[in-house]
Coordinates of C-alpha atoms and ligand atoms in Angstrom, one line a residue:
X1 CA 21.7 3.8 -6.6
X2 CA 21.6 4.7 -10.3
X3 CA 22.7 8.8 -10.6
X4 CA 19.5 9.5 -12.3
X5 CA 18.1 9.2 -8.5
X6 CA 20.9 10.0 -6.2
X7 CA 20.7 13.7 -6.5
X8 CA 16.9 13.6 -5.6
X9 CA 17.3 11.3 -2.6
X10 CA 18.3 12.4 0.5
X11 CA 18.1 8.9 2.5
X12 CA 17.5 5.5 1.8
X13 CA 14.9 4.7 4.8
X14 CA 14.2 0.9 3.8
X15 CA 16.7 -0.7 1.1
X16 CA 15.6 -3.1 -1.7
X17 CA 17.1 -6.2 -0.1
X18 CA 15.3 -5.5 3.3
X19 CA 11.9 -4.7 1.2
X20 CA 12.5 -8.7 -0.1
X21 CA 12.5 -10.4 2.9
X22 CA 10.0 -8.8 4.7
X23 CA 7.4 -9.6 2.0
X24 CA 8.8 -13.2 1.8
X25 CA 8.1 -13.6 5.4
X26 CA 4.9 -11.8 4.9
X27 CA 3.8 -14.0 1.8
X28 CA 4.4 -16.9 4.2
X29 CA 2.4 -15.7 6.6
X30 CA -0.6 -15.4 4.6
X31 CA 0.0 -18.7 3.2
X32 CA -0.4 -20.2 7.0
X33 CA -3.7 -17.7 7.5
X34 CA -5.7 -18.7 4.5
X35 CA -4.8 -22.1 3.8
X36 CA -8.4 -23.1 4.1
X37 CA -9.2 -20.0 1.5
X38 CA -10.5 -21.6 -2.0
X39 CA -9.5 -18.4 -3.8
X40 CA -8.3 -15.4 -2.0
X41 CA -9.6 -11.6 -3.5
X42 CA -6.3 -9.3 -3.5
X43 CA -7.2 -5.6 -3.7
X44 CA -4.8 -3.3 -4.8
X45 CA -5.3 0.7 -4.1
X46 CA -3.8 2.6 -7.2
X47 CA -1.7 3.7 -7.7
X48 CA 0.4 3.4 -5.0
X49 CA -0.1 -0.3 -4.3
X50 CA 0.9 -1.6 -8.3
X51 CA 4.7 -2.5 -6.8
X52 CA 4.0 -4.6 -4.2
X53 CA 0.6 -5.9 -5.3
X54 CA 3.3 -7.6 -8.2
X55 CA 6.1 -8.5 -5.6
X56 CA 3.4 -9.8 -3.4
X57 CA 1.1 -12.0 -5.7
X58 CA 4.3 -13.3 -7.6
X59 CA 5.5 -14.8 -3.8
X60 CA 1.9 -16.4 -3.2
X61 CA 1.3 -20.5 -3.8
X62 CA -2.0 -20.6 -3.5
X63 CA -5.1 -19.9 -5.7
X64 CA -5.6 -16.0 -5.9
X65 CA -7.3 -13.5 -7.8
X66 CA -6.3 -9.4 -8.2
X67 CA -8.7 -6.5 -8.6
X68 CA -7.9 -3.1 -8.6
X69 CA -9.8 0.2 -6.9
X70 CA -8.6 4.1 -7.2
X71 CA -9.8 6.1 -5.1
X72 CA -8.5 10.2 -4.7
X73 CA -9.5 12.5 -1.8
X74 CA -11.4 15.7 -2.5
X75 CA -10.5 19.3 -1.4
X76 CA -7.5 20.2 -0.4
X77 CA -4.2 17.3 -1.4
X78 CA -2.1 18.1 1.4
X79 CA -4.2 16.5 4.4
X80 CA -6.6 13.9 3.5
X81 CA -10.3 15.1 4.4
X82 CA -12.0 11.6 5.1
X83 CA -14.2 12.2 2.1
X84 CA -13.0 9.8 -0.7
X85 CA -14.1 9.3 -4.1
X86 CA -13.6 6.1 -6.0
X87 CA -12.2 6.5 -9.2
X88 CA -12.4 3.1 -10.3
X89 CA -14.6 0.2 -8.5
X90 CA -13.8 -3.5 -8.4
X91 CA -14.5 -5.3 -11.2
X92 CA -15.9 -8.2 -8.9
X93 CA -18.2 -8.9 -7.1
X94 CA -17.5 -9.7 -3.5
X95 CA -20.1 -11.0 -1.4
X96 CA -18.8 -14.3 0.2
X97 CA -15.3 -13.4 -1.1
X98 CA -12.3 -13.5 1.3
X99 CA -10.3 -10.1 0.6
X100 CA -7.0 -8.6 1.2
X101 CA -6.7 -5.2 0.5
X102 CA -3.3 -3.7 0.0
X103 CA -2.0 -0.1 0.6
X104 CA 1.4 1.3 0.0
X105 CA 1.5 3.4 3.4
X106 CA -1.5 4.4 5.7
X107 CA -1.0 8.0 7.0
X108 CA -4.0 9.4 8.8
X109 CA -6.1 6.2 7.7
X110 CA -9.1 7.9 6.9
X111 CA -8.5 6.8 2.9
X112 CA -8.7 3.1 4.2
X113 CA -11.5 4.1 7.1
X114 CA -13.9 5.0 4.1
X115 CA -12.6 2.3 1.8
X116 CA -13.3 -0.3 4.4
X117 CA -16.7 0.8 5.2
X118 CA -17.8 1.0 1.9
X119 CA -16.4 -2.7 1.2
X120 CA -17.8 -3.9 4.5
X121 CA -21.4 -3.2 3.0
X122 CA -21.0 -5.2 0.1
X123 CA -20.9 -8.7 2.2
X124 CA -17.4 -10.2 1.6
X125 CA -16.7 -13.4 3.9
X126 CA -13.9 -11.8 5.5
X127 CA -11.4 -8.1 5.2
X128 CA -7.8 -7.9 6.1
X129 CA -5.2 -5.2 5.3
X130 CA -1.8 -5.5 4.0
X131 CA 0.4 -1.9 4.0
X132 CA 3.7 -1.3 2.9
X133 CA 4.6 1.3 5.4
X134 CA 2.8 2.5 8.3
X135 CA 3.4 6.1 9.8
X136 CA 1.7 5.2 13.1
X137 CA 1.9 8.7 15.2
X138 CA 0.2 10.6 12.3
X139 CA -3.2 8.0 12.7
X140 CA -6.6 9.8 12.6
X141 CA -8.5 6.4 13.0
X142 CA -7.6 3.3 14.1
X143 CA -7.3 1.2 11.3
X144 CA -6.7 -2.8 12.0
X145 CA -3.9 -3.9 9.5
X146 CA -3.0 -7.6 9.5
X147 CA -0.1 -6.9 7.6
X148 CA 2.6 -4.2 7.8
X149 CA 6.1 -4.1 6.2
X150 CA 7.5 -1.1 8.5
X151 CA 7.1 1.6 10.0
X152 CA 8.4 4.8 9.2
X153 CA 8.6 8.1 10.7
X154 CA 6.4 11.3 10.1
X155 CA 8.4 12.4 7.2
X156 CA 7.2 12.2 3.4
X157 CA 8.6 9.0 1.3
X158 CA 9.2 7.8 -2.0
X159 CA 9.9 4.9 -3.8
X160 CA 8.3 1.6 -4.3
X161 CA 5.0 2.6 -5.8
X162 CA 4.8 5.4 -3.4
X163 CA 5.6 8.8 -5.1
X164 CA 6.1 12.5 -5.0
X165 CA 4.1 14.7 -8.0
X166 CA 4.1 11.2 -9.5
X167 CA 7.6 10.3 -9.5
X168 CA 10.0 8.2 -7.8
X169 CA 7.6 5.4 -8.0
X170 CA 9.9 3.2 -10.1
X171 CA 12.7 3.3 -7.1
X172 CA 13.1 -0.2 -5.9
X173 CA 13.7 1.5 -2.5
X174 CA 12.2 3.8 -0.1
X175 CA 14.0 6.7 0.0
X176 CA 13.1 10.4 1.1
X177 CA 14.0 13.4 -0.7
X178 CA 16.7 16.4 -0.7
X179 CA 14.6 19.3 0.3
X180 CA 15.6 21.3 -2.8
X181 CA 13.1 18.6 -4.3
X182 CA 10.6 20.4 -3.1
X183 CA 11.0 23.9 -4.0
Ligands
LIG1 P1 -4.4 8.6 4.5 O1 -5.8 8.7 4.2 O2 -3.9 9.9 5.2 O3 -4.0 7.4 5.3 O4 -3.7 8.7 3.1 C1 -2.9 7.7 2.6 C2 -2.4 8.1 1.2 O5 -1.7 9.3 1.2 C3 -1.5 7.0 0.7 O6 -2.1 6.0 0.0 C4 -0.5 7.8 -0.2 O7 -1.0 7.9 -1.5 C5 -0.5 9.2 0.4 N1 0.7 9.4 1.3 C6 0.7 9.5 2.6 N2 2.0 9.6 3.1 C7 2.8 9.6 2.0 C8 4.2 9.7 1.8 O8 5.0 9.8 2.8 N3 4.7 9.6 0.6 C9 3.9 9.5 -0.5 N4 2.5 9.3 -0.4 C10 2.0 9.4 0.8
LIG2 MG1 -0.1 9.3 -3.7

């Protein structure tokens, strides 16, 4: 780890190398599922998602095309309230389009409750999820993801798009931080 980060970090929960191979296994996998798919829609949530949506779409052989959507919760930052504002909308249309939207880490899953409702309204062929991490005992809603890298316990990560007071997101790990971070 470069020394610029190594004082931040307390633990590396999920190295680089490990972080490779699950997304080539997982890029496999969603060769296999849409091999019938003409051209497959891949949403990215910003910012957290820009990392892998790259690592991901570069480890694809198949016909794809990437949007983007930001969305940010309103009120208070520290729990997510359900209520979600988009900050930037597709620039597609998607009715008839096969998607696959991609998270960095689902937490209470009420981002990607609201995100998937409002998607489901605009007629797409078909909705799957791809996350990062998942942090399954902190789950608000159940959320069906198709795809998850790992799971991770109830504690807060950085690293691989995923960051805190918007750093750390250039780490090619995920890490979590010395608590002196914090204060
Ligand atoms: P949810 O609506 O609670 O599922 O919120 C998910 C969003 O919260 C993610 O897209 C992240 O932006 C953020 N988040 C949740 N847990 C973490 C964490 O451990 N580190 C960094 N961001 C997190
Ligand atoms: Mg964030």
């Amino acid at each position: 780890m470069p020394d610029a980060f190594a004082e931040d970090i307390e633990e590396v929960l999920v190295p680089a190398a490990r972080i490779r191979d699950r997304l080539d296994e997982l890029a496999r996998q969603i060769e296999e599922d849409y091999a019938d798919v003409d051209d497959l829609l891949i949403v990215g949530v910003l910012k957290g998602a820009y990392v892998l949506m790259s690592d991901l779409a570069r480890r694809l052989r198949m016909p794809t095309s990437v949007d983007f959507m930001a969305v940010s919760s309103y009120g208070a930052a520290t729990t997510s309230s359900g209520v979600v504002r988009i900050l930037k909308d597709l620039d597609t249309e998607i009715e008839g389009r096969h998607l696959l939207i991609v998270e960095d880490i689902i937490d209470s899953g009420l981002t990607l409750d609201y995100l998937l409702g409002n998607l489901r309204s605009r007629g797409p062929a078909s909705i799957e999820v791809m996350t990062l991490l998942t942090k399954p005992s902190r789950r608000r809603v159940d959320i069906p993801v198709r795809y998850v890298g790992f799971e991770v316990p109830d504690v807060f990560v950085v690293g691989y798009g995923l960051d805190y007071d918007e750093h750390y997101r250039n780490l090619d790990f995920i890490g979590t931080l010395r608590p002196e971070v914090y204060s």
